[in-house]
JSON list of C-alpha atoms in Angstrom, two decimals:
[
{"chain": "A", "resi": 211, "resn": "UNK", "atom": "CA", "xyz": [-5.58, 0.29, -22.93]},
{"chain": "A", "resi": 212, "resn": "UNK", "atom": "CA", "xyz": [-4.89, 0.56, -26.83]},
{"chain": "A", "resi": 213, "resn": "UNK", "atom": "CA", "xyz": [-1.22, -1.17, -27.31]},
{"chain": "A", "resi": 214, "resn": "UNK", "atom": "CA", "xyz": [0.20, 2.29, -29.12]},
{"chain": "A", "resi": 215, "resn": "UNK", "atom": "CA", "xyz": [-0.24, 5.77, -29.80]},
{"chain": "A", "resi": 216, "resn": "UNK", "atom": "CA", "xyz": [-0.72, 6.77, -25.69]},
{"chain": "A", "resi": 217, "resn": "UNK", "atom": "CA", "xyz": [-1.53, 10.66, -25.07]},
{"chain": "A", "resi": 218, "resn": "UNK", "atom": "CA", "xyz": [0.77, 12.48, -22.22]},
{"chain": "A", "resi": 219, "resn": "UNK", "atom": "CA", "xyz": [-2.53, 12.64, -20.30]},
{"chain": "A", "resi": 220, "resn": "UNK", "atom": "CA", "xyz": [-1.95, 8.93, -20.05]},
{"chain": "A", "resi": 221, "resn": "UNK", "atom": "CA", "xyz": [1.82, 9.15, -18.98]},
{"chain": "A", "resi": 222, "resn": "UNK", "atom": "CA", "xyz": [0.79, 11.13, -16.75]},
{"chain": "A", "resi": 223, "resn": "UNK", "atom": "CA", "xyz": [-1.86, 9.28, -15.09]},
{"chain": "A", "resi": 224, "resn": "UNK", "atom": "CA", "xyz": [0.54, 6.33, -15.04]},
{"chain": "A", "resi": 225, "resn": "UNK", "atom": "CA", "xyz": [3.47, 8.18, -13.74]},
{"chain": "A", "resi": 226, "resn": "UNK", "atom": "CA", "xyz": [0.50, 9.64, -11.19]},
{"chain": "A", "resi": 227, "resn": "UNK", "atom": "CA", "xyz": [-0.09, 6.29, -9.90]},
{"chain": "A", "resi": 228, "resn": "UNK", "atom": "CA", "xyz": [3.67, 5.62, -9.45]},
{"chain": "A", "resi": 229, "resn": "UNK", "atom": "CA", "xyz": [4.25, 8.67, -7.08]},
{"chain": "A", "resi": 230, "resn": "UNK", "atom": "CA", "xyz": [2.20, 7.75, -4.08]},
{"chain": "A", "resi": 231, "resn": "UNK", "atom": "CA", "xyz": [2.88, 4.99, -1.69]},
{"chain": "A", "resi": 232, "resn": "UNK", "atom": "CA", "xyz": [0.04, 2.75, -2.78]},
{"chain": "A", "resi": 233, "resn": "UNK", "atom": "CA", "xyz": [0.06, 3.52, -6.43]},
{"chain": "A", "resi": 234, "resn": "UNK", "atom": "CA", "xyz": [-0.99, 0.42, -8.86]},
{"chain": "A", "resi": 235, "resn": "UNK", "atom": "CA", "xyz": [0.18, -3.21, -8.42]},
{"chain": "A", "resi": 236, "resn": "UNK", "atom": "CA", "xyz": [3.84, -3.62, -8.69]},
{"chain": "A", "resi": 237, "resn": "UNK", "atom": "CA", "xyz": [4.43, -6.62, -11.69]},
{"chain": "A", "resi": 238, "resn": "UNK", "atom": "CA", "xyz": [5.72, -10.09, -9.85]},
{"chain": "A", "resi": 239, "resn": "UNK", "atom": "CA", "xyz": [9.17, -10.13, -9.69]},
{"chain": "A", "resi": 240, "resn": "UNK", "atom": "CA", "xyz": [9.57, -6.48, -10.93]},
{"chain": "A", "resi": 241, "resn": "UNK", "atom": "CA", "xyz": [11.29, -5.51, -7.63]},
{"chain": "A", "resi": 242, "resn": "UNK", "atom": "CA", "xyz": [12.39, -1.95, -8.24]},
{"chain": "A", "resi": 243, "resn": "UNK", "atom": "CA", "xyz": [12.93, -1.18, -12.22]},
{"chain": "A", "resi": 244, "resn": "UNK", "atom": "CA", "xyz": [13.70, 1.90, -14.02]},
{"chain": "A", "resi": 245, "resn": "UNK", "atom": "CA", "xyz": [10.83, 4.22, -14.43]},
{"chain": "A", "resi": 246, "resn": "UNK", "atom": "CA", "xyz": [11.03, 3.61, -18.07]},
{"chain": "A", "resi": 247, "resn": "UNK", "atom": "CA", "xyz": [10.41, 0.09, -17.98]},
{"chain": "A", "resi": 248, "resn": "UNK", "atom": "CA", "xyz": [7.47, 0.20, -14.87]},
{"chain": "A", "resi": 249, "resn": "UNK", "atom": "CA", "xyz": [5.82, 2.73, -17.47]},
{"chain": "A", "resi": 250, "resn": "UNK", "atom": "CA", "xyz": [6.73, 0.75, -20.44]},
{"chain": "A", "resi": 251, "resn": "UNK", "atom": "CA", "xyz": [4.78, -2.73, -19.14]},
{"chain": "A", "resi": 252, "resn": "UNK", "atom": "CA", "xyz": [1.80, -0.72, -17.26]},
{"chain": "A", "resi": 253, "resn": "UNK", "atom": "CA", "xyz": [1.40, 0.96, -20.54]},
{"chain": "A", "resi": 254, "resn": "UNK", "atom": "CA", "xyz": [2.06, -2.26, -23.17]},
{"chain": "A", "resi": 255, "resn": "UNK", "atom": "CA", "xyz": [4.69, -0.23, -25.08]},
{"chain": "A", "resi": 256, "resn": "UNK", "atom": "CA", "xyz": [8.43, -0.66, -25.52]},
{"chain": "A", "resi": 257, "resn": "UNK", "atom": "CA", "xyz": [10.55, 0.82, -23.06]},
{"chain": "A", "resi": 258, "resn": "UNK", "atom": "CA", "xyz": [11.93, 2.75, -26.08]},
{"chain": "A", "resi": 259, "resn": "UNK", "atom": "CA", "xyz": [8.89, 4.35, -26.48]},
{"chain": "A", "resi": 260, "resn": "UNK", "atom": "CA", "xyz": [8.36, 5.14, -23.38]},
{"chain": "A", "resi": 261, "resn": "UNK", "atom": "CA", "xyz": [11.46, 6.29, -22.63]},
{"chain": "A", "resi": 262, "resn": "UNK", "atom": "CA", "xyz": [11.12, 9.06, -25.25]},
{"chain": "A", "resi": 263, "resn": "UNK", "atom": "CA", "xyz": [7.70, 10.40, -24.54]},
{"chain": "A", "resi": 264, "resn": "UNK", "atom": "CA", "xyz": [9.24, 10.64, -20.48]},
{"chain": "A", "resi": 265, "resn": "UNK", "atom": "CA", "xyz": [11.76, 13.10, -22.13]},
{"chain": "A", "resi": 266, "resn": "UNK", "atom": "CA", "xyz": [9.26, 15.00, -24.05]},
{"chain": "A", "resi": 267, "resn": "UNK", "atom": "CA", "xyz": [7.08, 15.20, -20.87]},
{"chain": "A", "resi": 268, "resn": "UNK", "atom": "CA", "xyz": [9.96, 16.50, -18.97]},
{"chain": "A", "resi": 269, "resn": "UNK", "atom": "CA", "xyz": [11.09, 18.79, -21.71]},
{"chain": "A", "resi": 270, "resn": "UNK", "atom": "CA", "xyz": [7.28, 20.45, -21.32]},
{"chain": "A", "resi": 271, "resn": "UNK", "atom": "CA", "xyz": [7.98, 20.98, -17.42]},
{"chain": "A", "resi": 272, "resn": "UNK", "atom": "CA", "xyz": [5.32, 18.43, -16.52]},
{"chain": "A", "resi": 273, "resn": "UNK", "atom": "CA", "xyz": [7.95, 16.16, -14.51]},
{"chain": "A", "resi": 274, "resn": "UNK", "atom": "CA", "xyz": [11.96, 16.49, -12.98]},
{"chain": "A", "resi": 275, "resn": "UNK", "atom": "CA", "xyz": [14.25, 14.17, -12.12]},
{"chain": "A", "resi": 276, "resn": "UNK", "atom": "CA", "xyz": [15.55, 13.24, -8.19]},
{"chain": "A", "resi": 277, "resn": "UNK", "atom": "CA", "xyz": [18.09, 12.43, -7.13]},
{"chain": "A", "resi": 278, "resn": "UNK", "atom": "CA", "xyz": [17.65, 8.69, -8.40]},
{"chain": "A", "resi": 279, "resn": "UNK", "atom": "CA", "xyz": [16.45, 9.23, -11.65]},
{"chain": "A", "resi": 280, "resn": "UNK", "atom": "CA", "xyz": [12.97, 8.92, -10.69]},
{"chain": "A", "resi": 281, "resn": "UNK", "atom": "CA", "xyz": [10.15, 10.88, -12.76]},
{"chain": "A", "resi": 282, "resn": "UNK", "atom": "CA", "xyz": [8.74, 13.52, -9.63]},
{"chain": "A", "resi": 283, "resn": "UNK", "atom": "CA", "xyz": [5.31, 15.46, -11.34]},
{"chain": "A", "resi": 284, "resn": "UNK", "atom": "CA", "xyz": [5.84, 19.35, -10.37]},
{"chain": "A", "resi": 285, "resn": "UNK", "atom": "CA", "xyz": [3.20, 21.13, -9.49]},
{"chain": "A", "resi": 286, "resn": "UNK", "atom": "CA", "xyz": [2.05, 21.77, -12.68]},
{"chain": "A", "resi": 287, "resn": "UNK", "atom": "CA", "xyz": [1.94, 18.28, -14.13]},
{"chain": "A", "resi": 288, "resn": "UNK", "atom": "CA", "xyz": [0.44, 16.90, -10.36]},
{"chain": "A", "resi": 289, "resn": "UNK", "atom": "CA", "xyz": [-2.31, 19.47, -10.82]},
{"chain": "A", "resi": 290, "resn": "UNK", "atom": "CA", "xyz": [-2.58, 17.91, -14.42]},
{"chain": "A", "resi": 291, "resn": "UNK", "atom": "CA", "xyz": [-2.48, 14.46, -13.74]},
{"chain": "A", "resi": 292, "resn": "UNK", "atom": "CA", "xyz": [-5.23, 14.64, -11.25]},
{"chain": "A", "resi": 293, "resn": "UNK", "atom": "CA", "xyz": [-7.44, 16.51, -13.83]},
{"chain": "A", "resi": 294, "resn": "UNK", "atom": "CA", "xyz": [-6.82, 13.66, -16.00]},
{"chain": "A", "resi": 295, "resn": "UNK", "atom": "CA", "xyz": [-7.55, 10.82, -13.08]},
{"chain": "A", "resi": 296, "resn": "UNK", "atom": "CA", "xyz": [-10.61, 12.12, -12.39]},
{"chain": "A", "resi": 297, "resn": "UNK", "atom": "CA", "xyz": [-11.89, 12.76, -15.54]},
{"chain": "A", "resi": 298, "resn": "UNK", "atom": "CA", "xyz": [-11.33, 9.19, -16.54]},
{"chain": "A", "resi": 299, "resn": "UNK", "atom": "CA", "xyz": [-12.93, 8.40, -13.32]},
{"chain": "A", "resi": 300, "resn": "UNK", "atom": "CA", "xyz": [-15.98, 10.55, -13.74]},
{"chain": "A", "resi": 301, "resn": "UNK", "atom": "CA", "xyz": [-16.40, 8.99, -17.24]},
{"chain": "A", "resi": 302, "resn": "UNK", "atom": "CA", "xyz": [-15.99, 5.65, -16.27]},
{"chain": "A", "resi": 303, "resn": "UNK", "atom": "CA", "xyz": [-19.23, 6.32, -13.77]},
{"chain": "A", "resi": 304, "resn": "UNK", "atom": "CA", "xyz": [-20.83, 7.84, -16.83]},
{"chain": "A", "resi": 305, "resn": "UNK", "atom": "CA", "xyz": [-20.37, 4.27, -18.76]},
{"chain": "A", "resi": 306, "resn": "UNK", "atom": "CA", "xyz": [-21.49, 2.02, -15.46]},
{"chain": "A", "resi": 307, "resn": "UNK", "atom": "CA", "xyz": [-24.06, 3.94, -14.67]},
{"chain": "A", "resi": 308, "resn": "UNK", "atom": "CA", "xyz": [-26.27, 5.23, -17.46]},
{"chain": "A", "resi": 309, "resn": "UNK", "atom": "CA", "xyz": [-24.85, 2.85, -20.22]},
{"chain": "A", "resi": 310, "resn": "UNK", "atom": "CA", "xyz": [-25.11, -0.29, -18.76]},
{"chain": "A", "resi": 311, "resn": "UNK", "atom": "CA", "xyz": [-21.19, -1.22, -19.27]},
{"chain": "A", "resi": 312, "resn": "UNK", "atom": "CA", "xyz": [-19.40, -3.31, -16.87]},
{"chain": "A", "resi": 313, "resn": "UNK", "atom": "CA", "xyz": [-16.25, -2.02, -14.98]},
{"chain": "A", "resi": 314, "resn": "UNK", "atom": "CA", "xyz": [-14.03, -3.81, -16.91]},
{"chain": "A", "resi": 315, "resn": "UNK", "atom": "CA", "xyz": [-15.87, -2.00, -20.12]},
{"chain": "A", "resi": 316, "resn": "UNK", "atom": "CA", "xyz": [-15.91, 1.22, -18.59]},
{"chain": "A", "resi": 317, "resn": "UNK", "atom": "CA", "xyz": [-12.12, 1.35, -17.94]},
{"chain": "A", "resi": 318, "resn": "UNK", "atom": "CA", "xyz": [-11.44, 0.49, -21.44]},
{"chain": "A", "resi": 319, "resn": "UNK", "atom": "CA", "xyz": [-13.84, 3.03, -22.96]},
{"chain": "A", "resi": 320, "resn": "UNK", "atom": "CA", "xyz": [-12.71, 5.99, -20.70]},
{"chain": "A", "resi": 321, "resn": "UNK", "atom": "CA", "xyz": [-9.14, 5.31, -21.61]},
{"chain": "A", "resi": 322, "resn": "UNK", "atom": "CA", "xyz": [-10.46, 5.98, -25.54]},
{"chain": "A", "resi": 323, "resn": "UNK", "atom": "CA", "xyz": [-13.22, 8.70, -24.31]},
{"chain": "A", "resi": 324, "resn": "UNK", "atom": "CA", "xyz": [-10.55, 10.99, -22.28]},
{"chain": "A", "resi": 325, "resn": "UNK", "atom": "CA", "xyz": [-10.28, 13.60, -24.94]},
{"chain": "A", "resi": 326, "resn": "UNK", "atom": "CA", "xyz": [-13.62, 13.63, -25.71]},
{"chain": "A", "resi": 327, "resn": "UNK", "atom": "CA", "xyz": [-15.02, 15.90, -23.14]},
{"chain": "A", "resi": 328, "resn": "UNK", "atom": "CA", "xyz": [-13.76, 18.40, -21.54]},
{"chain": "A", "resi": 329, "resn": "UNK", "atom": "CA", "xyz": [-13.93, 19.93, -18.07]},
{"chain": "A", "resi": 330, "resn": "UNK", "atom": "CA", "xyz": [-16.86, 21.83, -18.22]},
{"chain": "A", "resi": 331, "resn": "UNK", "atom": "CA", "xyz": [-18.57, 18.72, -19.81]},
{"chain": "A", "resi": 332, "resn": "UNK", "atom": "CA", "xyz": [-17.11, 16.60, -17.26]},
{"chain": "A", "resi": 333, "resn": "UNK", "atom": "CA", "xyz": [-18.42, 18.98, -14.28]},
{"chain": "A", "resi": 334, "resn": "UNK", "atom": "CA", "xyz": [-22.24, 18.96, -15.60]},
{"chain": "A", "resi": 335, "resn": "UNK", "atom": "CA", "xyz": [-21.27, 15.14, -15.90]},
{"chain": "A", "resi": 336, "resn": "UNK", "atom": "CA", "xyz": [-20.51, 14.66, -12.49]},
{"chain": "A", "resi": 337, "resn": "UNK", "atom": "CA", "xyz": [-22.91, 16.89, -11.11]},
{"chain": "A", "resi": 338, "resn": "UNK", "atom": "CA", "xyz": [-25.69, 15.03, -13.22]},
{"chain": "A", "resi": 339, "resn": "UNK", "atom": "CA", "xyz": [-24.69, 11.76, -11.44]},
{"chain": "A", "resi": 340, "resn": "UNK", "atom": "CA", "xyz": [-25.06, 13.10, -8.24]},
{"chain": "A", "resi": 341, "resn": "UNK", "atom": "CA", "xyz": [-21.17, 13.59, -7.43]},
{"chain": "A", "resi": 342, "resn": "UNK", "atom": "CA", "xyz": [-20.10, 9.76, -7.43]},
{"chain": "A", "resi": 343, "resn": "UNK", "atom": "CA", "xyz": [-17.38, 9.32, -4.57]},
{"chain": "A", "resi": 344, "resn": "UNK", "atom": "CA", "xyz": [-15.56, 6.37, -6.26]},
{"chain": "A", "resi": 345, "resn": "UNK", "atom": "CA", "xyz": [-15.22, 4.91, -9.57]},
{"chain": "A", "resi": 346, "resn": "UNK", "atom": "CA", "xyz": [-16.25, 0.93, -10.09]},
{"chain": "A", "resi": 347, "resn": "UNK", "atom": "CA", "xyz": [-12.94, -0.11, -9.63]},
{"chain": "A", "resi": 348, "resn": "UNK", "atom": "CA", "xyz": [-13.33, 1.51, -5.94]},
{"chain": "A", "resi": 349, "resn": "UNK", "atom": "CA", "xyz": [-10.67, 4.22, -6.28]},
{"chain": "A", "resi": 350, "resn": "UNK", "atom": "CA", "xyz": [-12.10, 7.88, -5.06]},
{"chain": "A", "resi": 351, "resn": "UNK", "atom": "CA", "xyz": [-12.78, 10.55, -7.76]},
{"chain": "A", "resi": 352, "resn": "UNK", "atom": "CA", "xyz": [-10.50, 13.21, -5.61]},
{"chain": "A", "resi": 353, "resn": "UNK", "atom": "CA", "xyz": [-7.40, 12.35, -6.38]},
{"chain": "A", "resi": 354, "resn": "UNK", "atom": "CA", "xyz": [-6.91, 14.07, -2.80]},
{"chain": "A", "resi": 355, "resn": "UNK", "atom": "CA", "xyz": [-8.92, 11.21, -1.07]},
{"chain": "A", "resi": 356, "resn": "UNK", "atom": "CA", "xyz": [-7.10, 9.14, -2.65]},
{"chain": "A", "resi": 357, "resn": "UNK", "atom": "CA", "xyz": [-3.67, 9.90, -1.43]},
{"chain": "A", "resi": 358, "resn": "UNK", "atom": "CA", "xyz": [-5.49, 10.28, 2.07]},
{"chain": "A", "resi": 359, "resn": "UNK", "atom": "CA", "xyz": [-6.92, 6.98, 2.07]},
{"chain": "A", "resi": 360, "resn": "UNK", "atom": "CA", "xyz": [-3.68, 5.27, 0.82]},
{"chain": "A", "resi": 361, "resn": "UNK", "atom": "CA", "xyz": [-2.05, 4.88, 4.47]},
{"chain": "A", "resi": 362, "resn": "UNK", "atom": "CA", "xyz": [-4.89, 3.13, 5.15]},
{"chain": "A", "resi": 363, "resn": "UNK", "atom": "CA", "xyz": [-4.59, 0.19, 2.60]},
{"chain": "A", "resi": 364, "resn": "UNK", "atom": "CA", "xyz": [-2.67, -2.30, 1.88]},
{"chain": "A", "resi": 365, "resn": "UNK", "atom": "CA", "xyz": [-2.12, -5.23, -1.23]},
{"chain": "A", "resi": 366, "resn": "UNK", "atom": "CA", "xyz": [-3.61, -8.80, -0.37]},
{"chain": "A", "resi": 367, "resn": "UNK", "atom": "CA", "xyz": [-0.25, -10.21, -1.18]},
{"chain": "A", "resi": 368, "resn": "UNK", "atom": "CA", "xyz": [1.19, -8.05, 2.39]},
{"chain": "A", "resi": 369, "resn": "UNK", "atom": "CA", "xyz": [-1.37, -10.04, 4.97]},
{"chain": "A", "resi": 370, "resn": "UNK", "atom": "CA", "xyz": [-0.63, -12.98, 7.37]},
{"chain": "A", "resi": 371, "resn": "UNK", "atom": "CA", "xyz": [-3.15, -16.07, 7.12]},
{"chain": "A", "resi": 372, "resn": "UNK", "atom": "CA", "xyz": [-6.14, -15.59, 9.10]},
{"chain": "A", "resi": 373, "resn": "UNK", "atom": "CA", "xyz": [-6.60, -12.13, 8.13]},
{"chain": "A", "resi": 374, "resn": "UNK", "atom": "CA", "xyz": [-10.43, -10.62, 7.66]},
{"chain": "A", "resi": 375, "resn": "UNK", "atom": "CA", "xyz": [-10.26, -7.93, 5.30]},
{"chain": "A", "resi": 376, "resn": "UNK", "atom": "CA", "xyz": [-12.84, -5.82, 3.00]},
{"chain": "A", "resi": 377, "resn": "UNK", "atom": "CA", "xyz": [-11.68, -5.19, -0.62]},
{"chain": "A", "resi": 378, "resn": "UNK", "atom": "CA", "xyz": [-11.28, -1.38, -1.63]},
{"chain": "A", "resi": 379, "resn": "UNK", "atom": "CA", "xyz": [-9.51, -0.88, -4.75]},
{"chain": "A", "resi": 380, "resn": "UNK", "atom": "CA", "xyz": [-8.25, -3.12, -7.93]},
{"chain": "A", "resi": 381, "resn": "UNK", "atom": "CA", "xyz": [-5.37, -2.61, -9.34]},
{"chain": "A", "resi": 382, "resn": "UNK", "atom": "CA", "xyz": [-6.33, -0.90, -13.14]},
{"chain": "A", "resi": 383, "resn": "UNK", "atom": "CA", "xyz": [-3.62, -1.00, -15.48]},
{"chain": "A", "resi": 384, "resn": "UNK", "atom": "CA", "xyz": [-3.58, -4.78, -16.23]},
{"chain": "A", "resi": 385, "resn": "UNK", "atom": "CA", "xyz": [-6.42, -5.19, -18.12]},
{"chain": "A", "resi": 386, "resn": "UNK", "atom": "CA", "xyz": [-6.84, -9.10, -18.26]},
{"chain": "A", "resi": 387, "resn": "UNK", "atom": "CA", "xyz": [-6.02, -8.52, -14.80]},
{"chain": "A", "resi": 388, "resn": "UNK", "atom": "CA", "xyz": [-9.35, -6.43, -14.14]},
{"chain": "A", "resi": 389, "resn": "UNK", "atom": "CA", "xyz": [-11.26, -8.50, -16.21]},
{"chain": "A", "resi": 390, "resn": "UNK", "atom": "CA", "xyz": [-10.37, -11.62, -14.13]},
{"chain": "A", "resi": 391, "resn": "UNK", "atom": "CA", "xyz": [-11.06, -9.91, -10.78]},
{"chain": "A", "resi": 392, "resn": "UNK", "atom": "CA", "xyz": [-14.77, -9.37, -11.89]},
{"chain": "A", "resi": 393, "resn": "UNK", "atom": "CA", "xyz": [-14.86, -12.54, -13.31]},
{"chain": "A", "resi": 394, "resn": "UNK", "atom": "CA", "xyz": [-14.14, -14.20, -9.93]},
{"chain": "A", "resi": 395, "resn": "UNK", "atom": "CA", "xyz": [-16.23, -11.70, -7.98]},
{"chain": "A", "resi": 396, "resn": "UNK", "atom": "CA", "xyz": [-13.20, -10.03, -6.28]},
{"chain": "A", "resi": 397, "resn": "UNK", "atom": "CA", "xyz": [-14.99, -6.71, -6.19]},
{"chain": "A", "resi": 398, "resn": "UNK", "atom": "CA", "xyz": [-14.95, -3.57, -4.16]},
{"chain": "A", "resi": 399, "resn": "UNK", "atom": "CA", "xyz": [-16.79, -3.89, -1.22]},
{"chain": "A", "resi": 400, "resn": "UNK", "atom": "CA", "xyz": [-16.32, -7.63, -1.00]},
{"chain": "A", "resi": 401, "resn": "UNK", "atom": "CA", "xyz": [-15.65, -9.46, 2.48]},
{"chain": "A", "resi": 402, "resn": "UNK", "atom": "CA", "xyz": [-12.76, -12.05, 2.34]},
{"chain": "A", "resi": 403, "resn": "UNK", "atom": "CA", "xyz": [-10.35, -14.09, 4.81]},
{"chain": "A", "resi": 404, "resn": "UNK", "atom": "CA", "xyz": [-6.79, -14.79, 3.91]},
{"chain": "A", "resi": 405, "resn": "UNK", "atom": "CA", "xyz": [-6.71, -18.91, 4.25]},
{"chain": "A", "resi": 406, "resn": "UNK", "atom": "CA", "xyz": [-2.74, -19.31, 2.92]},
{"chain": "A", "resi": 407, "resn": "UNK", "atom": "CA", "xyz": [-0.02, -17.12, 1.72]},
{"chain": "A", "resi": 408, "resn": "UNK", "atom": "CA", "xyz": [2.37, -18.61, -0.17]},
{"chain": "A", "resi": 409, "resn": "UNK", "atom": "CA", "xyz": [4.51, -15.87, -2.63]},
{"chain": "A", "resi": 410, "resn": "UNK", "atom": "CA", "xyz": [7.51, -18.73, -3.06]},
{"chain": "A", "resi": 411, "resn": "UNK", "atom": "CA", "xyz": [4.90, -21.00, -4.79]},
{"chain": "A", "resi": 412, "resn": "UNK", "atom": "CA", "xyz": [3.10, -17.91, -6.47]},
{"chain": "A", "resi": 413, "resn": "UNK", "atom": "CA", "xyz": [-0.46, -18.79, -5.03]},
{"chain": "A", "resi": 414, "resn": "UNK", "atom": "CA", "xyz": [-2.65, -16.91, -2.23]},
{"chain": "A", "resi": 415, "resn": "UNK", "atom": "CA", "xyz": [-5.74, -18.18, -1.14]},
{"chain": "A", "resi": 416, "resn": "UNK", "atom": "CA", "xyz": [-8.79, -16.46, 0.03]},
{"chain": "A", "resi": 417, "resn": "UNK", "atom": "CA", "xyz": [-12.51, -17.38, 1.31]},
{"chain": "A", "resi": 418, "resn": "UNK", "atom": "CA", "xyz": [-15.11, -15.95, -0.54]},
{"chain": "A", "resi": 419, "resn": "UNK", "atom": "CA", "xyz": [-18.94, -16.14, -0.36]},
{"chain": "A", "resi": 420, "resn": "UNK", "atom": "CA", "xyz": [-18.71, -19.24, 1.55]},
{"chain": "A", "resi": 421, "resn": "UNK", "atom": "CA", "xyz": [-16.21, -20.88, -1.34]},
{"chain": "A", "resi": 422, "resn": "UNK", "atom": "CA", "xyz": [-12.50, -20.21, -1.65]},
{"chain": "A", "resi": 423, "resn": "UNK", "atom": "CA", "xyz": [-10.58, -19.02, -4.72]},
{"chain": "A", "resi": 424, "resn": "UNK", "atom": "CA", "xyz": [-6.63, -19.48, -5.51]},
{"chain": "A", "resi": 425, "resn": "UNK", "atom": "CA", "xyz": [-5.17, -16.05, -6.73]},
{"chain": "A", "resi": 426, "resn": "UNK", "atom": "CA", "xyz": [-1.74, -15.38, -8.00]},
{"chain": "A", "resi": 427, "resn": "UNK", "atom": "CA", "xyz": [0.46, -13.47, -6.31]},
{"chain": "A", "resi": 428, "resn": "UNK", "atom": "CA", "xyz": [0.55, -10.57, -9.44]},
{"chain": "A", "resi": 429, "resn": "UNK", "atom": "CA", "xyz": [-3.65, -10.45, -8.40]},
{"chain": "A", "resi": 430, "resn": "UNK", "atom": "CA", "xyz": [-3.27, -10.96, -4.89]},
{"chain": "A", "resi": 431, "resn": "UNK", "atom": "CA", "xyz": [-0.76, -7.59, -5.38]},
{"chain": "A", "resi": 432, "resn": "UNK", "atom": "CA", "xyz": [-3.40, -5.79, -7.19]},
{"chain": "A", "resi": 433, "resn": "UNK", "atom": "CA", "xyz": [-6.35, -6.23, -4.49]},
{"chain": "A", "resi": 434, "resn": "UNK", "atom": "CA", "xyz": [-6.05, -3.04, -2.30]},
{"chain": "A", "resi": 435, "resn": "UNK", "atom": "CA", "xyz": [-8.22, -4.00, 0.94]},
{"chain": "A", "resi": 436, "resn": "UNK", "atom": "CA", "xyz": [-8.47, -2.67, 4.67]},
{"chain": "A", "resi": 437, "resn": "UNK", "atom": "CA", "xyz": [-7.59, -5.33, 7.00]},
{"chain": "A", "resi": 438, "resn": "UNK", "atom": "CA", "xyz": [-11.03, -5.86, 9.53]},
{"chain": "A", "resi": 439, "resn": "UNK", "atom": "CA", "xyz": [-9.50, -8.40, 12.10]},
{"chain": "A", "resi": 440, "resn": "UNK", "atom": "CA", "xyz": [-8.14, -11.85, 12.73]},
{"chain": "A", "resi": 441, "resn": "UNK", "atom": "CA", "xyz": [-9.37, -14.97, 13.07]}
]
């Protein structure tokens, strides 16, 4: 995403992806932050910033507090943020599929291309690619799926060793974070076995295509997969 200068659309599609149980990676270490600052670092602004343009989106009745301070969408900013998360879904199909960009590529393009079309554009869009299901990075188009499908997922970082699972989702607002996951073939669709879990020494590993890679634990928390089976 570009560092400054974010739209509401896109505190709204962050604060979208905070609100449901599976939502986007949580940072290593973050345990349970202000909303401000989860916003701030999934964003790459200050928390000062952020902060602020929380205010102003509350101010325009797009999101209320609870009783913790947390940012809750109301029904009109929910039925806004999902416009936005599947437009920049929609697009990022566009970019993949008739312009030859990667996913990594696509994500950062549709974050810049958001305002460009609108939604009658973006229904003739969809419709002309035959209704895509999911974007690249595996996460359905209706936002409704979505939320459906969340119960069934879970981050690498939460399985035991010995674990078969199928890759669904990555996590989107880390962009060096993307990039590496297509770099290393960690892709949607993807079979792979837990070998070790170890979050104390900050290192997961995984068998892959007959090899096996060492992840992180901030990646291994941004791989949404279905658990298959043990071995």
């Amino acid at each position: 995403m570009a560092q400054q200068g974010h739209s509401v659309d896109e505190y709204l599609e962050t604060i979208y992806f905070l609100a449901f149980p599976i939502g986007e990676y949580t940072p290593h270490g973050a345990g349970a932050p202000p909303l401000a600052s989860r916003v701030a670092e999934m964003l790459h602004v200050s928390r000062a910033s952020a902060g602020e343009m929380l205010k102003r989106i509350e101010a325009e009745g797009l999101i209320e507090r609870g009783a913790r301070k947390e940012a809750l969408l109301t029904e009109r900013g929910r039925e806004r943020a999902e416009r936005v998360v599947r437009k920049h879904r929609i697009i990022e199909r566009l970019l993949t599929d008739f312009m030859g960009y990667t996913g990594y590529e696509a994500h950062e393009r549709a974050d810049e291309l958001g305002d460009t079309f609108d939604d009658e554009m973006i229904g003739r869009i969809d419709e002309r690619l035959g209704h895509p299901e999911r974007c690249p990075h595996g996460w359905p188009v209706d936002p409704q799926v979505e939320q459906a499908e969340n119960a069934e997922l879970a981050p690498l970082a939460s399985l035991a060793p010995g674990t078969h699972a199928t890759i669904v989702r990555l996590a989107e607002h880390d962009g060096e974070l993307l990039h590496w996951f297509y770099d290393q073939g960690l892709v949607p669709g993807q079979e792979i076995v837990v070998r070790t879990a170890e979050p104390a020494a900050d290192q997961y590993t995984v068998k892959l295509d007959g090899g096996e890679r060492a992840i992180s634990e901030k990646a291994a928390a941004g791989l949404f997969v279905r658990a298959t089976g043990r071995a």
